[in-house]
mmCIF file of C-alpha atoms and ligand atoms in Angstrom:
data_model
loop_
_atom_site.group_PDB
_atom_site.id
_atom_site.type_symbol
_atom_site.label_atom_id
_atom_site.label_comp_id
_atom_site.label_asym_id
_atom_site.label_seq_id
_atom_site.Cartn_x
_atom_site.Cartn_y
_atom_site.Cartn_z
ATOM 1 C CA MET P 1 -2.708 -31.414 -44.708
ATOM 2 C CA HIS P 2 -0.491 -28.510 -43.748
ATOM 3 C CA THR P 3 -2.814 -25.574 -44.169
ATOM 4 C CA GLN P 4 -5.854 -25.999 -41.921
ATOM 5 C CA ASN P 5 -7.353 -23.200 -39.844
ATOM 6 C CA ILE P 6 -5.277 -20.382 -41.246
ATOM 7 C CA TYR P 7 -7.437 -17.602 -39.798
ATOM 8 C CA LYS P 8 -7.002 -16.492 -36.223
ATOM 9 C CA ASN P 9 -9.334 -14.543 -33.940
ATOM 10 C CA TYR P 10 -11.904 -14.541 -36.714
ATOM 11 C CA GLU P 11 -15.477 -15.832 -36.992
ATOM 12 C CA PRO P 12 -16.684 -15.533 -40.594
ATOM 13 C CA ALA P 13 -20.189 -14.324 -41.432
ATOM 14 C CA VAL P 14 -21.945 -12.671 -44.356
ATOM 15 C CA THR P 15 -24.888 -10.941 -42.703
ATOM 16 C CA ALA P 16 -24.198 -8.348 -40.018
ATOM 17 C CA PRO P 17 -26.292 -9.010 -36.899
ATOM 18 C CA ASP P 18 -26.717 -5.270 -36.398
ATOM 19 C CA LYS P 19 -27.531 -2.522 -38.930
ATOM 20 C CA ASP P 20 -25.204 -0.076 -37.186
ATOM 21 C CA TYR P 21 -21.916 -0.427 -39.024
ATOM 22 C CA LYS P 22 -20.240 2.562 -37.354
ATOM 23 C CA CYS P 23 -17.940 0.450 -35.229
ATOM 24 C CA GLY P 24 -15.361 -2.312 -35.377
ATOM 25 C CA TYR P 25 -12.490 -2.958 -37.778
ATOM 26 C CA TRP P 26 -12.522 -1.632 -41.334
ATOM 27 C CA PHE P 27 -10.555 -3.186 -44.173
ATOM 28 C CA ILE P 28 -10.556 -0.303 -46.643
ATOM 29 C CA PHE P 29 -9.158 -0.633 -50.152
ATOM 30 C CA CYS P 30 -8.333 1.922 -52.773
ATOM 31 C CA SER P 31 -7.026 0.549 -56.108
ATOM 32 C CA ASN P 32 -6.461 -2.793 -54.315
ATOM 33 C CA LYS P 33 -4.244 -1.064 -51.738
ATOM 34 C CA LEU P 34 -5.062 -1.526 -48.053
ATOM 35 C CA LEU P 35 -5.484 1.321 -45.566
ATOM 36 C CA ILE P 36 -3.320 0.792 -42.494
ATOM 37 C CA VAL P 37 -2.530 2.815 -39.403
ATOM 38 C CA ASN P 38 1.202 3.493 -39.327
ATOM 39 C CA ASN P 39 2.611 3.086 -35.868
ATOM 40 C CA GLU P 40 6.291 3.273 -35.014
ATOM 41 C CA ASN P 41 7.173 -0.391 -35.260
ATOM 42 C CA GLU P 42 4.047 -2.045 -36.558
ATOM 43 C CA ALA P 43 0.984 -1.356 -38.624
ATOM 44 C CA LYS P 44 -2.624 -2.140 -37.806
ATOM 45 C CA ILE P 45 -6.100 -2.199 -39.309
ATOM 46 C CA PRO P 46 -8.039 0.976 -38.426
ATOM 47 C CA GLN P 47 -11.205 0.939 -36.339
ATOM 48 C CA TYR P 48 -14.230 3.052 -37.244
ATOM 49 C CA ASN P 49 -13.624 5.588 -34.474
ATOM 50 C CA GLU P 50 -10.244 6.440 -36.032
ATOM 51 C CA LEU P 51 -11.775 7.078 -39.457
ATOM 52 C CA SER P 52 -13.714 10.323 -38.955
ATOM 53 C CA GLU P 53 -11.965 11.899 -41.978
ATOM 54 C CA LEU P 54 -13.553 9.248 -44.201
ATOM 55 C CA SER P 55 -16.963 8.984 -42.512
ATOM 56 C CA GLN P 56 -18.746 10.533 -45.544
ATOM 57 C CA VAL P 57 -17.672 7.668 -47.805
ATOM 58 C CA LEU P 58 -17.818 4.783 -45.337
ATOM 59 C CA THR P 59 -21.342 3.691 -46.204
ATOM 60 C CA SER P 60 -22.699 0.321 -47.387
ATOM 61 C CA PRO P 61 -19.724 -1.820 -46.339
ATOM 62 C CA LEU P 62 -19.599 -5.588 -46.731
ATOM 63 C CA TYR P 63 -19.630 -7.570 -43.512
ATOM 64 C CA LEU P 64 -16.814 -10.061 -42.925
ATOM 65 C CA GLY P 65 -17.747 -11.436 -39.505
ATOM 66 C CA ARG P 66 -16.153 -10.850 -36.111
ATOM 67 C CA PHE P 67 -12.467 -10.136 -35.725
ATOM 68 C CA TYR P 68 -10.839 -10.012 -32.289
ATOM 69 C CA GLY P 69 -14.402 -9.963 -30.932
ATOM 70 C CA LEU P 70 -15.490 -6.899 -32.927
ATOM 71 C CA PRO P 71 -17.483 -6.576 -36.161
ATOM 72 C CA ALA P 72 -15.267 -6.389 -39.249
ATOM 73 C CA TYR P 73 -16.222 -4.684 -42.499
ATOM 74 C CA CYS P 74 -14.633 -4.143 -45.872
ATOM 75 C CA ILE P 75 -15.179 -1.555 -48.562
ATOM 76 C CA GLY P 76 -13.563 -0.293 -51.754
ATOM 77 C CA LEU P 77 -13.211 3.480 -52.134
ATOM 78 C CA ALA P 78 -12.654 5.703 -55.177
ATOM 79 C CA ASP P 79 -9.117 5.773 -56.584
ATOM 80 C CA SER P 80 -8.769 9.451 -55.648
ATOM 81 C CA THR P 81 -9.328 8.802 -51.906
ATOM 82 C CA GLN P 82 -6.705 10.369 -49.634
ATOM 83 C CA ALA P 83 -5.557 8.380 -46.613
ATOM 84 C CA PRO P 84 -6.362 10.051 -43.261
ATOM 85 C CA SER P 85 -3.402 11.479 -41.358
ATOM 86 C CA GLY P 86 -1.262 8.817 -39.699
ATOM 87 C CA MET P 87 -2.509 6.212 -42.176
ATOM 88 C CA SER P 88 -1.572 5.108 -45.668
ATOM 89 C CA PHE P 89 -2.756 2.924 -48.524
ATOM 90 C CA VAL P 90 -0.172 0.200 -49.082
ATOM 91 C CA ASP P 91 0.316 -2.775 -51.351
ATOM 92 C CA LEU P 92 -1.130 -5.792 -49.558
ATOM 93 C CA ARG P 93 1.932 -7.966 -50.179
ATOM 94 C CA SER P 94 4.152 -5.396 -48.478
ATOM 95 C CA THR P 95 2.136 -5.759 -45.253
ATOM 96 C CA PHE P 96 3.302 -9.343 -44.678
ATOM 97 C CA GLY P 97 5.413 -9.274 -41.509
ATOM 98 C CA VAL P 98 4.301 -5.679 -40.862
ATOM 99 C CA LEU P 99 0.683 -6.387 -39.934
ATOM 100 C CA ASP P 100 0.050 -9.171 -37.427
ATOM 101 C CA GLU P 101 -0.648 -12.449 -39.212
ATOM 102 C CA ALA P 102 -4.369 -12.520 -38.373
ATOM 103 C CA SER P 103 -4.873 -9.061 -39.889
ATOM 104 C CA PHE P 104 -2.795 -9.905 -42.954
ATOM 105 C CA LEU P 105 -4.835 -13.049 -43.618
ATOM 106 C CA LEU P 106 -8.198 -11.373 -43.175
ATOM 107 C CA ALA P 107 -7.069 -8.471 -45.388
ATOM 108 C CA SER P 108 -6.198 -11.071 -48.039
ATOM 109 C CA LYS P 109 -9.755 -12.334 -47.879
ATOM 110 C CA ALA P 110 -11.279 -8.844 -47.730
ATOM 111 C CA VAL P 111 -9.506 -7.643 -50.882
ATOM 112 C CA GLN P 112 -11.108 -10.479 -52.848
ATOM 113 C CA VAL P 113 -14.572 -9.738 -51.461
ATOM 114 C CA VAL P 114 -14.179 -6.052 -52.340
ATOM 115 C CA ALA P 115 -12.889 -6.799 -55.854
ATOM 116 C CA TRP P 116 -15.852 -9.102 -56.413
ATOM 117 C CA GLU P 117 -18.312 -6.457 -55.167
ATOM 118 C CA GLN P 118 -16.789 -3.887 -57.518
ATOM 119 C CA THR P 119 -16.909 -6.127 -60.593
ATOM 120 C CA HIS P 120 -20.383 -7.631 -60.092
ATOM 121 C CA ARG P 121 -22.592 -4.583 -59.780
ATOM 122 C CA PHE P 122 -24.231 -5.518 -63.067
ATOM 123 C CA CYS P 123 -25.576 -8.863 -64.204
ATOM 124 C CA GLY P 124 -23.089 -10.693 -66.435
ATOM 125 C CA LYS P 125 -25.977 -12.141 -68.433
ATOM 126 C CA CYS P 126 -28.402 -9.255 -69.064
ATOM 127 C CA GLY P 127 -26.594 -6.173 -67.739
ATOM 128 C CA SER P 128 -29.178 -5.148 -65.111
ATOM 129 C CA LEU P 129 -28.137 -3.807 -61.700
ATOM 130 C CA THR P 130 -27.631 -6.714 -59.288
ATOM 131 C CA GLN P 131 -28.760 -7.032 -55.681
ATOM 132 C CA ASP P 132 -27.153 -8.805 -52.728
ATOM 133 C CA LEU P 133 -28.553 -12.276 -52.180
ATOM 134 C CA SER P 134 -29.688 -12.475 -48.584
ATOM 135 C CA GLY P 135 -27.545 -14.622 -46.303
ATOM 136 C CA GLU P 136 -24.967 -15.511 -48.960
ATOM 137 C CA ARG P 137 -21.893 -13.950 -50.499
ATOM 138 C CA ALA P 138 -23.671 -13.714 -53.830
ATOM 139 C CA LYS P 139 -25.353 -11.237 -56.190
ATOM 140 C CA VAL P 140 -28.661 -11.925 -57.851
ATOM 141 C CA CYS P 141 -30.098 -10.235 -60.920
ATOM 142 C CA PRO P 142 -33.681 -9.061 -60.202
ATOM 143 C CA LYS P 143 -34.511 -9.200 -63.915
ATOM 144 C CA CYS P 144 -33.231 -12.588 -65.115
ATOM 145 C CA GLY P 145 -32.412 -14.321 -61.806
ATOM 146 C CA PHE P 146 -28.760 -14.983 -62.681
ATOM 147 C CA ILE P 147 -26.656 -15.466 -59.535
ATOM 148 C CA SER P 148 -22.946 -14.689 -59.349
ATOM 149 C CA TYR P 149 -20.548 -15.743 -56.624
ATOM 150 C CA PRO P 150 -17.029 -14.495 -55.912
ATOM 151 C CA ARG P 151 -14.800 -15.791 -58.687
ATOM 152 C CA ILE P 152 -11.900 -17.916 -57.497
ATOM 153 C CA CYS P 153 -9.293 -19.118 -59.989
ATOM 154 C CA PRO P 154 -7.599 -22.387 -59.000
ATOM 155 C CA ALA P 155 -3.910 -22.653 -59.802
ATOM 156 C CA VAL P 156 -1.561 -25.567 -59.164
ATOM 157 C CA ILE P 157 1.989 -25.180 -57.890
ATOM 158 C CA THR P 158 4.276 -28.193 -57.756
ATOM 159 C CA ALA P 159 7.558 -29.161 -56.159
ATOM 160 C CA VAL P 160 9.229 -31.782 -58.361
ATOM 161 C CA PHE P 161 11.905 -33.978 -56.774
ATOM 162 C CA LYS P 162 14.657 -36.051 -58.352
ATOM 163 C CA GLU P 163 17.248 -37.939 -56.294
ATOM 164 C CA ASN P 164 17.026 -35.554 -53.311
ATOM 165 C CA LYS P 165 17.084 -32.499 -55.542
ATOM 166 C CA ILE P 166 14.273 -30.039 -56.075
ATOM 167 C CA LEU P 167 13.362 -28.396 -59.346
ATOM 168 C CA LEU P 168 13.349 -24.601 -59.198
ATOM 169 C CA ALA P 169 12.746 -22.259 -62.085
ATOM 170 C CA HIS P 170 13.090 -18.590 -62.801
ATOM 171 C CA ALA P 171 10.039 -17.127 -64.513
ATOM 172 C CA ARG P 172 10.371 -13.941 -66.526
ATOM 173 C CA SER P 173 7.755 -12.312 -64.281
ATOM 174 C CA PHE P 174 9.805 -12.913 -61.087
ATOM 175 C CA LYS P 175 11.733 -10.124 -59.430
ATOM 176 C CA GLY P 176 15.543 -10.275 -59.387
ATOM 177 C CA ASP P 177 16.940 -13.800 -59.518
ATOM 178 C CA ILE P 178 14.169 -15.493 -57.543
ATOM 179 C CA HIS P 179 13.650 -19.181 -58.307
ATOM 180 C CA SER P 180 10.424 -20.942 -57.439
ATOM 181 C CA LEU P 181 8.174 -23.905 -58.198
ATOM 182 C CA ILE P 182 6.302 -24.493 -61.446
ATOM 183 C CA ALA P 183 2.795 -23.036 -61.309
ATOM 184 C CA GLY P 184 -0.126 -22.362 -63.582
ATOM 185 C CA PHE P 185 -3.890 -22.021 -63.775
ATOM 186 C CA VAL P 186 -6.209 -24.994 -63.974
ATOM 187 C CA GLU P 187 -8.111 -25.099 -67.253
ATOM 188 C CA ALA P 188 -11.822 -25.798 -67.654
ATOM 189 C CA GLY P 189 -12.570 -29.511 -67.545
ATOM 190 C CA GLU P 190 -9.186 -30.509 -66.145
ATOM 191 C CA THR P 191 -8.386 -32.396 -62.931
ATOM 192 C CA LEU P 192 -5.797 -30.851 -60.623
ATOM 193 C CA GLU P 193 -3.381 -33.705 -61.372
ATOM 194 C CA GLU P 194 -3.795 -33.166 -65.111
ATOM 195 C CA ALA P 195 -3.069 -29.475 -64.613
ATOM 196 C CA VAL P 196 0.123 -30.360 -62.698
ATOM 197 C CA GLU P 197 1.307 -32.700 -65.476
ATOM 198 C CA ARG P 198 0.394 -30.289 -68.268
ATOM 199 C CA GLU P 199 1.995 -27.197 -66.716
ATOM 200 C CA ILE P 200 5.268 -28.998 -66.029
ATOM 201 C CA MET P 201 5.336 -30.501 -69.520
ATOM 202 C CA GLU P 202 4.486 -27.165 -71.165
ATOM 203 C CA GLU P 203 6.952 -25.085 -69.211
ATOM 204 C CA ILE P 204 9.979 -27.370 -68.851
ATOM 205 C CA SER P 205 9.211 -30.518 -70.907
ATOM 206 C CA ILE P 206 9.554 -33.144 -68.193
ATOM 207 C CA LYS P 207 7.201 -35.923 -67.140
ATOM 208 C CA VAL P 208 6.257 -36.407 -63.483
ATOM 209 C CA LYS P 209 4.649 -39.187 -61.423
ATOM 210 C CA ASN P 210 3.303 -39.778 -57.881
ATOM 211 C CA ILE P 211 1.549 -36.414 -57.751
ATOM 212 C CA LYS P 212 0.459 -35.736 -54.174
ATOM 213 C CA TYR P 213 -1.564 -32.918 -52.649
ATOM 214 C CA TRP P 214 0.430 -30.855 -50.150
ATOM 215 C CA GLY P 215 -1.809 -27.977 -49.041
ATOM 216 C CA SER P 216 -3.459 -24.814 -50.284
ATOM 217 C CA GLN P 217 -3.331 -21.068 -49.916
ATOM 218 C CA PRO P 218 -5.714 -18.307 -50.953
ATOM 219 C CA TRP P 219 -3.615 -15.974 -53.103
ATOM 220 C CA PRO P 220 -5.465 -12.696 -53.519
ATOM 221 C CA TYR P 221 -3.418 -11.255 -56.409
ATOM 222 C CA PRO P 222 -6.122 -10.891 -57.491
ATOM 223 C CA ASN P 223 -8.262 -13.992 -56.838
ATOM 224 C CA SER P 224 -6.373 -17.282 -57.047
ATOM 225 C CA LEU P 225 -6.490 -20.328 -54.866
ATOM 226 C CA MET P 226 -3.056 -21.943 -54.968
ATOM 227 C CA LEU P 227 -3.135 -25.742 -54.656
ATOM 228 C CA GLY P 228 0.273 -27.084 -53.694
ATOM 229 C CA PHE P 229 1.505 -30.494 -54.887
ATOM 230 C CA THR P 230 4.627 -32.605 -54.778
ATOM 231 C CA ALA P 231 5.663 -34.913 -57.604
ATOM 232 C CA GLU P 232 8.544 -37.167 -58.579
ATOM 233 C CA TYR P 233 10.542 -36.858 -61.747
ATOM 234 C CA GLU P 234 9.647 -39.574 -64.231
ATOM 235 C CA GLY P 235 11.494 -38.736 -67.444
ATOM 236 C CA GLY P 236 12.679 -36.213 -69.999
ATOM 237 C CA GLU P 237 15.290 -33.462 -70.093
ATOM 238 C CA ILE P 238 14.644 -29.954 -68.796
ATOM 239 C CA ASN P 239 13.857 -27.766 -71.763
ATOM 240 C CA VAL P 240 12.359 -24.416 -70.759
ATOM 241 C CA ASP P 241 9.602 -22.859 -72.831
ATOM 242 C CA GLY P 242 11.499 -19.546 -72.968
ATOM 243 C CA VAL P 243 8.188 -17.692 -72.732
ATOM 244 C CA GLU P 244 7.128 -17.971 -69.100
ATOM 245 C CA ILE P 245 10.247 -19.713 -67.786
ATOM 246 C CA SER P 246 13.737 -18.465 -68.625
ATOM 247 C CA HIS P 247 15.707 -21.208 -66.848
ATOM 248 C CA ALA P 248 15.170 -24.192 -64.547
ATOM 249 C CA HIS P 249 17.567 -26.517 -62.691
ATOM 250 C CA TRP P 250 17.716 -29.281 -60.074
ATOM 251 C CA TYR P 251 18.956 -27.890 -56.754
ATOM 252 C CA ASP P 252 20.442 -29.576 -53.729
ATOM 253 C CA VAL P 253 18.829 -28.324 -50.485
ATOM 254 C CA GLU P 254 22.275 -27.283 -49.222
ATOM 255 C CA ASN P 255 22.721 -24.965 -52.172
ATOM 256 C CA LEU P 256 19.462 -23.200 -52.969
ATOM 257 C CA PRO P 257 19.170 -20.039 -55.076
ATOM 258 C CA GLU P 258 17.248 -16.898 -54.104
ATOM 259 C CA LEU P 259 13.761 -18.039 -53.036
ATOM 260 C CA PRO P 260 10.287 -16.450 -53.060
ATOM 261 C CA PRO P 261 9.075 -14.605 -49.917
ATOM 262 C CA LYS P 262 8.029 -16.638 -46.863
ATOM 263 C CA VAL P 263 4.390 -15.608 -47.254
ATOM 264 C CA SER P 264 3.992 -17.747 -50.377
ATOM 265 C CA ILE P 265 2.977 -21.397 -50.476
ATOM 266 C CA ALA P 266 5.902 -21.948 -52.870
ATOM 267 C CA ARG P 267 8.312 -20.981 -50.105
ATOM 268 C CA LYS P 268 6.398 -22.988 -47.497
ATOM 269 C CA ILE P 269 6.740 -26.140 -49.625
ATOM 270 C CA ILE P 270 10.433 -25.460 -50.322
ATOM 271 C CA ASP P 271 11.098 -24.838 -46.603
ATOM 272 C CA TRP P 272 9.209 -28.011 -45.671
ATOM 273 C CA TYR P 273 11.264 -30.042 -48.156
ATOM 274 C CA THR P 274 14.500 -28.460 -46.944
ATOM 275 C CA MET P 275 13.649 -29.334 -43.324
ATOM 276 C CA GLU P 276 12.962 -32.936 -44.304
ATOM 277 C CA HIS P 277 16.174 -33.300 -46.318
ATOM 278 C CA SER P 278 18.777 -31.215 -44.501
ATOM 279 C CA SER P 279 21.751 -33.251 -43.335
ATOM 280 C CA SER P 280 22.132 -31.171 -40.156
HETATM 281 ZN ZN1 ZN C 1 -29.691 -10.528 -65.468
#
């Protein structure tokens, strides 16, 4: 297990102990972009007392728990919202390495909570207005009783090894010439291991064995949970599907192509493997 206790300085909770929400840290989103305070060398999450320009719209937030000892809230605002002076709405991914890690991680959770709130105002079964279910991160329909929870989509991502080489592929959706691991969503009724085997077979036509769990990472773009695996090559020739994957090759750790950003579990697995297999 490589991914325990990712959050720092954070105690999760769903129900605010106090009705007064005009305090603490606010994770504010507008079109999935996060509001940050721009300082000279670093960015930070705004506190309520810095947000007077938005006070009219900062009502009915969702409680996240305590962050650095203060209450933390999240809310989604209308697309037309203007950032207060000295602040800006930025793409969450671009805040990696700019925000401190604890803030980045909690923002990654908050964006999923906000997206869920915005897409579950009405019952998915009968269309009535939903209500918050007390004490849980859930919505209940007062008419038919249907309960909905935040939707999380599991996806598997796998590092395949063959004779000290790692399989890396370029997907058409990747920027530039980035090469990464094979990934895909788990289908209904499938085990994680079956999803690993199927995705690798579908995308590059090879068979794998000895599938082992490596670790996981919430991936809020928009609501995935990435489950990392390692596997050994068993048989077949690389033959890319040409739809998702444009090319794939076996790489020696001494000679890796352009890799995904360090924030991703893909990169964490590749870096871990490189550490284990570097000759130096
Ligand atoms: Zn209903």
